[in-house]
Amino acid sequence: MTYILGIETSCDETAAAVLAFGASGRARVLSNIVSSQIKIHQRYQGVVPEIAAREHVLNIIPVVNEALKTAGINQKKIAAIAVTVGPGLITSLISGAETVRSLAYAWDKAIVPVNHIAGHLAAVFISQPKAKFPAVALTVSGGHTNLVYLSDYNKYKLIGETLDDAAGEAFDKAAKMLGIGYPGGPAVSRLAKSCSDQELKAKALNLPRPMLSKGNFDFSFSGLKTALLYQLQKDKQFKKHIPVYCRELQQAIIDVLISKTIKAAKAKKAKTVILCGGVSANPELRRQLADRLATEKTKFLVPDMEYTTDNAAMIAMAGYYLYKQKKVISWRKLKTSSSLEL
Ligand code: KG4
Ligand code: ZN
């Protein structure tokens, strides 16, 4: 049995997980601990980097201890420590990485540096270890919106990305304008459910679907955010119609994400389409993309809910593939980068 300890601190979740792998390479999640700072950042309606880093420093040792205790093992059994080294908030990344550097030195362990987006991609293989390739993945979070071509579990190429805001950021910024709280995605998605088809039609907001007609696989969400702002400024009564704004905004984002993903899947002759990242927790996006793909031969994979938003099980999963390829380093070589590329 190979045990991988995963650690994730790239944004505002302090997370540690232990995964066990047998000869088949199938993952067993022995623990998956996430200490969320959402309550602290809610006051500011967004993540405050310095506060996030201070919280990581306080939480990381208890979270790692809890992950080992829940897994029922001690550090001696760990083969390697997988840690997120970027992209993300640099102060948050450093808090996790420096703890891992010390642990690796004290415990005499190898380190597996993991790209956060590779972690989101690997999340889907935790419970669905058999995928057909090539695959096209939409990784959609608060910090990134990418289309990725995968020729194997751990072999990928970026084929499209957002030119400005990420889709999750569009949810978060819109929620701030609407005054409905942080993080925006879950708030928008909850309120959108209470808007009827009739109401949506009657209000005819018609927010733009940016980049739909462009032939490439890139995205842009900042224009959508501005269009929403103008509509809200014109509508003095908008507070009475929050659900309809939420539903239209959510649908505009979903329309663009799905259209580009299908286009990429067709162009790349994908056998599998993967949806992952924090925004993949959105039930409407999951349902509508599954419906669109139901008529195609393409298989649709999406992570279990607990592995959609930031967690360390996905980092341990991505770390295991790298560990098998011997892509490990010593504590001396560990480096972080806020803009690390896939
Ligand atoms: O992957 P993640 O936890 O962190 C980053 O790597 O950024 O993603 C967080 C993002 C936030 O923007 C949040 O609003 C969004 O995922 N999100 C959602 C939902 N749950 C989280 N967006 C839409 N619908 C949701 N249900
Ligand atoms: Zn993430």
Short mmCIF file of C-alpha atoms and ligand atoms in Angstrom, two decimals:
data_model
loop_
_atom_site.label_atom_id
_atom_site.label_comp_id
_atom_site.label_asym_id
_atom_site.label_seq_id
_atom_site.Cartn_x
_atom_site.Cartn_y
_atom_site.Cartn_z
CA MET A 1 0.00 0.00 0.00
CA THR A 2 1.27 3.49 -0.88
CA TYR A 3 0.09 6.31 1.39
CA ILE A 4 0.19 9.91 0.14
CA LEU A 5 -0.38 12.87 2.44
CA GLY A 6 -1.84 15.80 0.47
CA ILE A 7 -1.73 19.42 1.63
CA GLU A 8 -3.57 22.37 0.06
CA THR A 9 -3.41 26.03 1.13
CA SER A 10 -3.54 28.00 -2.15
CA CYS A 11 -6.48 30.22 -1.21
CA ASP A 12 -8.72 30.23 1.87
CA GLU A 13 -9.09 26.54 2.74
CA THR A 14 -6.49 24.81 4.91
CA ALA A 15 -6.73 21.17 3.86
CA ALA A 16 -4.94 17.84 4.44
CA ALA A 17 -5.87 14.36 3.27
CA VAL A 18 -4.44 10.84 3.28
CA LEU A 19 -5.04 8.60 0.27
CA ALA A 20 -4.03 4.94 0.06
CA PHE A 21 -3.21 3.21 -3.23
CA GLY A 22 -2.99 -0.54 -3.76
CA ALA A 23 -1.44 -2.37 -6.71
CA SER A 24 -4.38 -1.43 -8.98
CA GLY A 25 -3.66 2.26 -8.40
CA ARG A 26 -7.25 2.81 -7.25
CA ALA A 27 -7.51 5.50 -4.57
CA ARG A 28 -8.97 5.00 -1.12
CA VAL A 29 -9.60 8.26 0.70
CA LEU A 30 -8.69 7.57 4.34
CA SER A 31 -9.21 11.18 5.40
CA ASN A 32 -10.10 14.50 3.79
CA ILE A 33 -10.00 17.40 6.27
CA VAL A 34 -10.89 20.94 5.15
CA SER A 35 -10.81 23.89 7.51
CA SER A 36 -12.65 26.66 5.70
CA GLN A 37 -12.06 30.35 6.38
CA ILE A 38 -15.27 31.43 4.62
CA LYS A 39 -16.82 32.82 7.83
CA ILE A 40 -13.79 35.07 8.41
CA HIS A 41 -13.63 36.43 4.83
CA GLN A 42 -17.43 36.88 4.56
CA ARG A 43 -17.09 40.12 6.53
CA TYR A 44 -14.99 41.54 3.66
CA GLN A 45 -17.02 39.85 0.86
CA GLY A 46 -13.82 38.36 -0.51
CA VAL A 47 -10.56 36.68 0.50
CA VAL A 48 -8.10 39.00 2.31
CA PRO A 49 -4.67 37.48 1.52
CA GLU A 50 -2.91 38.46 4.72
CA ILE A 51 -5.71 37.14 6.93
CA ALA A 52 -5.81 33.92 4.87
CA ALA A 53 -2.06 33.36 5.42
CA ARG A 54 -2.31 33.99 9.16
CA GLU A 55 -5.19 31.52 9.43
CA HIS A 56 -3.27 28.84 7.46
CA VAL A 57 -0.33 29.20 9.84
CA LEU A 58 -2.65 28.66 12.82
CA ASN A 59 -4.63 25.80 11.29
CA ILE A 60 -2.22 23.70 9.30
CA ILE A 61 -0.65 21.56 12.05
CA PRO A 62 -4.02 20.68 13.67
CA VAL A 63 -5.45 19.90 10.20
CA VAL A 64 -2.50 17.61 9.30
CA ASN A 65 -2.77 15.89 12.69
CA GLU A 66 -6.49 15.36 12.20
CA ALA A 67 -5.90 13.93 8.69
CA LEU A 68 -3.37 11.39 10.04
CA LYS A 69 -5.54 10.53 13.05
CA THR A 70 -8.69 10.04 10.95
CA ALA A 71 -6.71 7.89 8.50
CA GLY A 72 -5.53 5.79 11.46
CA ILE A 73 -1.84 5.95 10.50
CA ASN A 74 1.25 7.79 11.66
CA GLN A 75 3.74 9.70 9.54
CA LYS A 76 6.11 6.71 9.27
CA LYS A 77 3.77 5.09 6.74
CA ILE A 78 3.61 8.11 4.43
CA ALA A 79 5.49 7.56 1.14
CA ALA A 80 5.54 11.26 0.21
CA ILE A 81 3.91 14.61 0.94
CA ALA A 82 2.08 16.18 -2.02
CA VAL A 83 1.65 19.93 -1.71
CA THR A 84 0.13 22.67 -3.86
CA VAL A 85 2.91 24.96 -5.10
CA GLY A 86 0.78 27.23 -7.35
CA PRO A 87 -1.11 28.92 -8.83
CA GLY A 88 -2.79 30.80 -5.98
CA LEU A 89 -2.28 33.55 -3.43
CA ILE A 90 1.46 33.61 -2.79
CA THR A 91 1.18 34.21 0.97
CA SER A 92 -1.27 31.30 1.27
CA LEU A 93 0.93 29.01 -0.85
CA ILE A 94 4.00 29.85 1.22
CA SER A 95 2.25 29.05 4.53
CA GLY A 96 1.51 25.51 3.32
CA ALA A 97 4.80 24.95 1.53
CA GLU A 98 6.97 26.10 4.45
CA THR A 99 5.12 23.75 6.80
CA VAL A 100 5.66 20.92 4.31
CA ARG A 101 9.36 21.81 4.05
CA SER A 102 9.70 21.46 7.84
CA LEU A 103 7.66 18.26 7.99
CA ALA A 104 9.64 16.69 5.14
CA TYR A 105 12.90 17.55 6.91
CA ALA A 106 11.75 16.33 10.32
CA TRP A 107 10.12 13.15 9.01
CA ASP A 108 12.71 12.54 6.24
CA LYS A 109 10.11 12.40 3.46
CA ALA A 110 10.10 13.24 -0.24
CA ILE A 111 7.91 16.09 -1.47
CA VAL A 112 5.69 16.01 -4.57
CA PRO A 113 5.05 19.56 -5.85
CA VAL A 114 1.54 19.73 -7.34
CA ASN A 115 -0.09 22.32 -9.61
CA HIS A 116 -3.46 23.33 -8.13
CA ILE A 117 -5.27 22.97 -11.47
CA ALA A 118 -3.76 19.51 -11.99
CA GLY A 119 -5.28 18.77 -8.57
CA HIS A 120 -8.75 19.88 -9.71
CA LEU A 121 -8.33 17.67 -12.81
CA ALA A 122 -7.30 14.66 -10.73
CA ALA A 123 -10.31 15.12 -8.40
CA VAL A 124 -12.50 13.32 -10.89
CA PHE A 125 -10.29 10.20 -10.90
CA ILE A 126 -10.60 9.67 -7.13
CA SER A 127 -13.94 7.93 -7.50
CA GLN A 128 -13.87 7.28 -11.27
CA PRO A 129 -10.47 5.71 -11.92
CA LYS A 130 -11.24 4.39 -15.41
CA ALA A 131 -11.37 7.09 -18.07
CA LYS A 132 -11.09 6.92 -21.83
CA PHE A 133 -8.71 9.30 -23.55
CA PRO A 134 -8.40 11.74 -25.19
CA ALA A 135 -10.45 13.83 -22.80
CA VAL A 136 -11.33 17.50 -22.67
CA ALA A 137 -11.68 19.09 -19.23
CA LEU A 138 -13.32 22.32 -18.20
CA THR A 139 -11.66 23.45 -14.97
CA VAL A 140 -13.66 26.28 -13.58
CA SER A 141 -12.95 28.00 -10.27
CA GLY A 142 -12.68 31.33 -8.49
CA GLY A 143 -9.18 31.85 -9.85
CA HIS A 144 -9.21 30.08 -13.23
CA THR A 145 -11.34 29.00 -16.18
CA ASN A 146 -9.49 26.64 -18.49
CA LEU A 147 -10.11 24.11 -21.21
CA VAL A 148 -7.53 21.34 -21.01
CA TYR A 149 -6.76 18.49 -23.42
CA LEU A 150 -5.77 15.25 -21.67
CA SER A 151 -4.08 12.42 -23.56
CA ASP A 152 -3.73 10.45 -20.29
CA TYR A 153 -4.47 10.87 -16.54
CA ASN A 154 -1.47 13.05 -16.02
CA LYS A 155 -0.68 14.34 -19.51
CA TYR A 156 -2.34 17.59 -20.44
CA LYS A 157 -2.18 20.71 -22.55
CA LEU A 158 -3.97 24.00 -22.04
CA ILE A 159 -6.17 24.75 -25.06
CA GLY A 160 -8.23 27.69 -23.79
CA GLU A 161 -8.47 30.06 -20.86
CA THR A 162 -10.18 33.20 -19.63
CA LEU A 163 -8.76 36.44 -20.93
CA ASP A 164 -9.89 38.32 -17.82
CA ASP A 165 -12.14 37.18 -14.92
CA ALA A 166 -12.67 33.53 -14.03
CA ALA A 167 -16.25 32.21 -14.05
CA GLY A 168 -16.24 31.78 -10.26
CA GLU A 169 -15.00 35.35 -9.94
CA ALA A 170 -17.95 36.49 -12.10
CA PHE A 171 -20.30 34.71 -9.66
CA ASP A 172 -18.50 36.27 -6.68
CA LYS A 173 -18.41 39.82 -8.09
CA ALA A 174 -22.05 39.68 -9.23
CA ALA A 175 -23.11 38.45 -5.78
CA LYS A 176 -21.28 41.42 -4.26
CA MET A 177 -23.19 43.83 -6.56
CA LEU A 178 -26.46 42.12 -5.68
CA GLY A 179 -25.57 42.21 -1.97
CA ILE A 180 -26.23 38.50 -1.43
CA GLY A 181 -23.01 37.42 0.28
CA TYR A 182 -19.74 35.55 -0.21
CA PRO A 183 -18.87 33.14 -1.79
CA GLY A 184 -21.08 34.21 -4.66
CA GLY A 185 -21.52 30.92 -6.54
CA PRO A 186 -23.53 29.05 -3.90
CA ALA A 187 -25.61 32.21 -3.11
CA VAL A 188 -26.45 32.88 -6.79
CA SER A 189 -27.25 29.23 -7.42
CA ARG A 190 -29.55 29.01 -4.37
CA LEU A 191 -31.50 32.18 -5.28
CA ALA A 192 -31.68 31.31 -9.01
CA LYS A 193 -33.78 28.28 -8.08
CA SER A 194 -36.62 30.48 -6.85
CA CYS A 195 -37.01 32.33 -10.19
CA SER A 196 -39.79 30.84 -12.35
CA ASP A 197 -39.59 30.47 -16.16
CA GLN A 198 -42.39 33.06 -16.42
CA GLU A 199 -40.52 35.62 -14.37
CA LEU A 200 -37.33 35.05 -16.40
CA LYS A 201 -39.22 35.64 -19.65
CA ALA A 202 -41.14 38.67 -18.37
CA LYS A 203 -38.04 40.46 -17.14
CA ALA A 204 -36.10 39.72 -20.39
CA LEU A 205 -32.72 40.77 -18.97
CA ASN A 206 -30.82 39.28 -21.91
CA LEU A 207 -27.34 39.52 -20.43
CA PRO A 208 -24.57 38.97 -23.01
CA ARG A 209 -22.96 35.55 -23.63
CA PRO A 210 -19.38 36.79 -24.28
CA MET A 211 -17.06 35.11 -26.83
CA LEU A 212 -19.73 32.67 -28.04
CA SER A 213 -19.15 33.38 -31.71
CA LYS A 214 -15.34 33.40 -31.47
CA GLY A 215 -13.76 30.32 -33.01
CA ASN A 216 -11.22 29.75 -30.22
CA PHE A 217 -11.59 28.07 -26.80
CA ASP A 218 -11.00 31.21 -24.73
CA PHE A 219 -13.43 32.88 -22.35
CA SER A 220 -14.12 36.41 -21.10
CA PHE A 221 -16.42 37.25 -18.21
CA SER A 222 -15.62 40.85 -17.33
CA GLY A 223 -18.07 42.25 -19.94
CA LEU A 224 -20.86 40.19 -18.44
CA LYS A 225 -20.13 41.67 -15.03
CA THR A 226 -20.22 45.23 -16.46
CA ALA A 227 -23.48 44.52 -18.34
CA LEU A 228 -25.02 43.35 -15.06
CA LEU A 229 -23.79 46.49 -13.29
CA TYR A 230 -25.43 48.75 -15.92
CA GLN A 231 -28.73 46.87 -15.67
CA LEU A 232 -28.70 47.16 -11.88
CA GLN A 233 -27.99 50.90 -12.08
CA LYS A 234 -31.01 51.35 -14.38
CA ASP A 235 -33.34 49.20 -12.27
CA LYS A 236 -34.13 51.10 -9.06
CA GLN A 237 -36.28 48.16 -7.90
CA PHE A 238 -33.64 45.45 -8.46
CA LYS A 239 -33.66 44.39 -4.80
CA LYS A 240 -37.19 43.06 -5.38
CA HIS A 241 -36.03 40.93 -8.32
CA ILE A 242 -32.81 39.32 -7.06
CA PRO A 243 -33.74 35.73 -8.07
CA VAL A 244 -34.30 36.68 -11.72
CA TYR A 245 -30.92 38.45 -11.89
CA CYS A 246 -29.29 35.36 -10.33
CA ARG A 247 -30.93 32.97 -12.76
CA GLU A 248 -30.07 35.05 -15.84
CA LEU A 249 -26.46 35.56 -14.72
CA GLN A 250 -26.04 31.86 -13.93
CA GLN A 251 -27.52 30.89 -17.31
CA ALA A 252 -25.31 33.35 -19.20
CA ILE A 253 -22.21 31.81 -17.56
CA ILE A 254 -23.46 28.25 -18.14
CA ASP A 255 -24.29 28.93 -21.82
CA VAL A 256 -20.75 30.13 -22.52
CA LEU A 257 -19.05 27.35 -20.53
CA ILE A 258 -21.10 24.58 -22.14
CA SER A 259 -20.88 25.91 -25.68
CA LYS A 260 -17.08 26.24 -25.56
CA THR A 261 -16.64 22.85 -23.89
CA ILE A 262 -18.75 21.06 -26.50
CA LYS A 263 -16.90 22.88 -29.28
CA ALA A 264 -13.53 21.81 -27.83
CA ALA A 265 -14.70 18.22 -27.25
CA LYS A 266 -15.82 17.94 -30.89
CA ALA A 267 -12.67 19.55 -32.31
CA LYS A 268 -10.44 17.27 -30.23
CA LYS A 269 -12.57 14.14 -30.78
CA ALA A 270 -12.79 13.66 -27.02
CA LYS A 271 -14.04 10.34 -25.66
CA THR A 272 -14.53 11.89 -22.23
CA VAL A 273 -15.56 15.33 -21.03
CA ILE A 274 -14.55 16.33 -17.50
CA LEU A 275 -16.03 19.15 -15.46
CA CYS A 276 -14.07 20.18 -12.34
CA GLY A 277 -13.11 23.05 -10.01
CA GLY A 278 -15.21 24.97 -7.47
CA VAL A 279 -17.86 26.07 -9.99
CA SER A 280 -18.47 22.40 -10.88
CA ALA A 281 -20.40 22.29 -7.58
CA ASN A 282 -23.13 24.24 -9.43
CA PRO A 283 -26.05 21.79 -9.86
CA GLU A 284 -27.45 23.53 -12.97
CA LEU A 285 -24.07 23.45 -14.74
CA ARG A 286 -23.66 19.75 -13.89
CA ARG A 287 -27.20 18.93 -15.06
CA GLN A 288 -27.17 20.98 -18.27
CA LEU A 289 -23.75 19.75 -19.42
CA ALA A 290 -24.77 16.13 -18.68
CA ASP A 291 -27.98 16.67 -20.70
CA ARG A 292 -26.09 18.16 -23.64
CA LEU A 293 -23.65 15.24 -23.68
CA ALA A 294 -26.35 12.57 -23.25
CA THR A 295 -26.98 12.58 -27.00
CA GLU A 296 -23.26 12.31 -27.85
CA LYS A 297 -21.00 9.28 -27.48
CA THR A 298 -18.81 11.21 -25.07
CA LYS A 299 -18.68 10.06 -21.44
CA PHE A 300 -19.21 12.79 -18.86
CA LEU A 301 -17.19 12.79 -15.60
CA VAL A 302 -17.59 15.20 -12.71
CA PRO A 303 -16.06 14.90 -9.20
CA ASP A 304 -18.13 13.96 -6.16
CA MET A 305 -19.35 17.16 -4.49
CA GLU A 306 -16.74 17.03 -1.70
CA TYR A 307 -13.91 17.12 -4.26
CA THR A 308 -15.24 20.07 -6.31
CA THR A 309 -14.15 23.06 -4.19
CA ASP A 310 -10.59 23.23 -2.81
CA ASN A 311 -9.52 20.11 -0.89
CA ALA A 312 -6.35 18.09 -0.31
CA ALA A 313 -7.63 14.70 -1.52
CA MET A 314 -7.34 16.02 -5.10
CA ILE A 315 -3.76 17.18 -4.39
CA ALA A 316 -2.84 13.72 -3.03
CA MET A 317 -4.45 12.12 -6.11
CA ALA A 318 -2.47 14.31 -8.55
CA GLY A 319 0.58 13.79 -6.32
CA TYR A 320 0.28 10.01 -6.63
CA TYR A 321 0.59 10.11 -10.45
CA LEU A 322 3.72 12.28 -10.10
CA TYR A 323 5.12 10.07 -7.32
CA LYS A 324 4.82 7.03 -9.62
CA GLN A 325 6.78 8.97 -12.25
CA LYS A 326 9.40 9.77 -9.56
CA LYS A 327 8.71 13.50 -9.85
CA VAL A 328 9.69 14.07 -6.23
CA ILE A 329 12.05 16.60 -4.64
CA SER A 330 13.80 17.12 -1.31
CA TRP A 331 12.81 19.84 1.19
CA ARG A 332 15.72 21.97 -0.09
CA LYS A 333 14.19 22.31 -3.57
CA LEU A 334 10.62 23.29 -2.68
CA LYS A 335 9.45 26.50 -4.45
CA THR A 336 6.07 28.21 -4.85
CA SER A 337 4.76 30.37 -7.69
CA SER A 338 1.51 32.37 -7.68
CA SER A 339 1.24 32.19 -11.48
CA LEU A 340 2.45 28.61 -12.04
CA GLU A 341 1.36 27.32 -15.45
CA LEU A 342 -0.21 23.94 -16.06
O1 KG4 B 1 -11.87 25.65 -6.62
P1 KG4 B 1 -12.30 26.66 -5.62
O2 KG4 B 1 -12.74 26.18 -4.27
O3 KG4 B 1 -11.16 27.71 -5.38
C1 KG4 B 1 -10.34 28.21 -6.42
O4 KG4 B 1 -9.43 27.47 -6.85
O5 KG4 B 1 -10.65 29.34 -6.86
O6 KG4 B 1 -13.48 27.52 -6.29
C2 KG4 B 1 -14.14 28.53 -5.60
C3 KG4 B 1 -15.13 29.18 -6.56
C4 KG4 B 1 -15.76 30.47 -5.99
O7 KG4 B 1 -15.69 31.48 -6.97
C5 KG4 B 1 -17.20 30.05 -5.73
O8 KG4 B 1 -18.12 31.12 -5.86
C6 KG4 B 1 -17.42 28.99 -6.79
O9 KG4 B 1 -16.21 28.27 -6.84
N1 KG4 B 1 -18.52 28.08 -6.44
C7 KG4 B 1 -19.67 28.01 -7.15
C8 KG4 B 1 -20.51 27.11 -6.46
N2 KG4 B 1 -19.83 26.66 -5.36
C9 KG4 B 1 -18.62 27.26 -5.36
N3 KG4 B 1 -20.05 28.64 -8.29
C10 KG4 B 1 -21.28 28.36 -8.75
N4 KG4 B 1 -22.15 27.54 -8.15
C11 KG4 B 1 -21.82 26.89 -7.01
N5 KG4 B 1 -22.69 26.08 -6.41
ZN ZN B 2 -9.30 25.61 -6.63
#
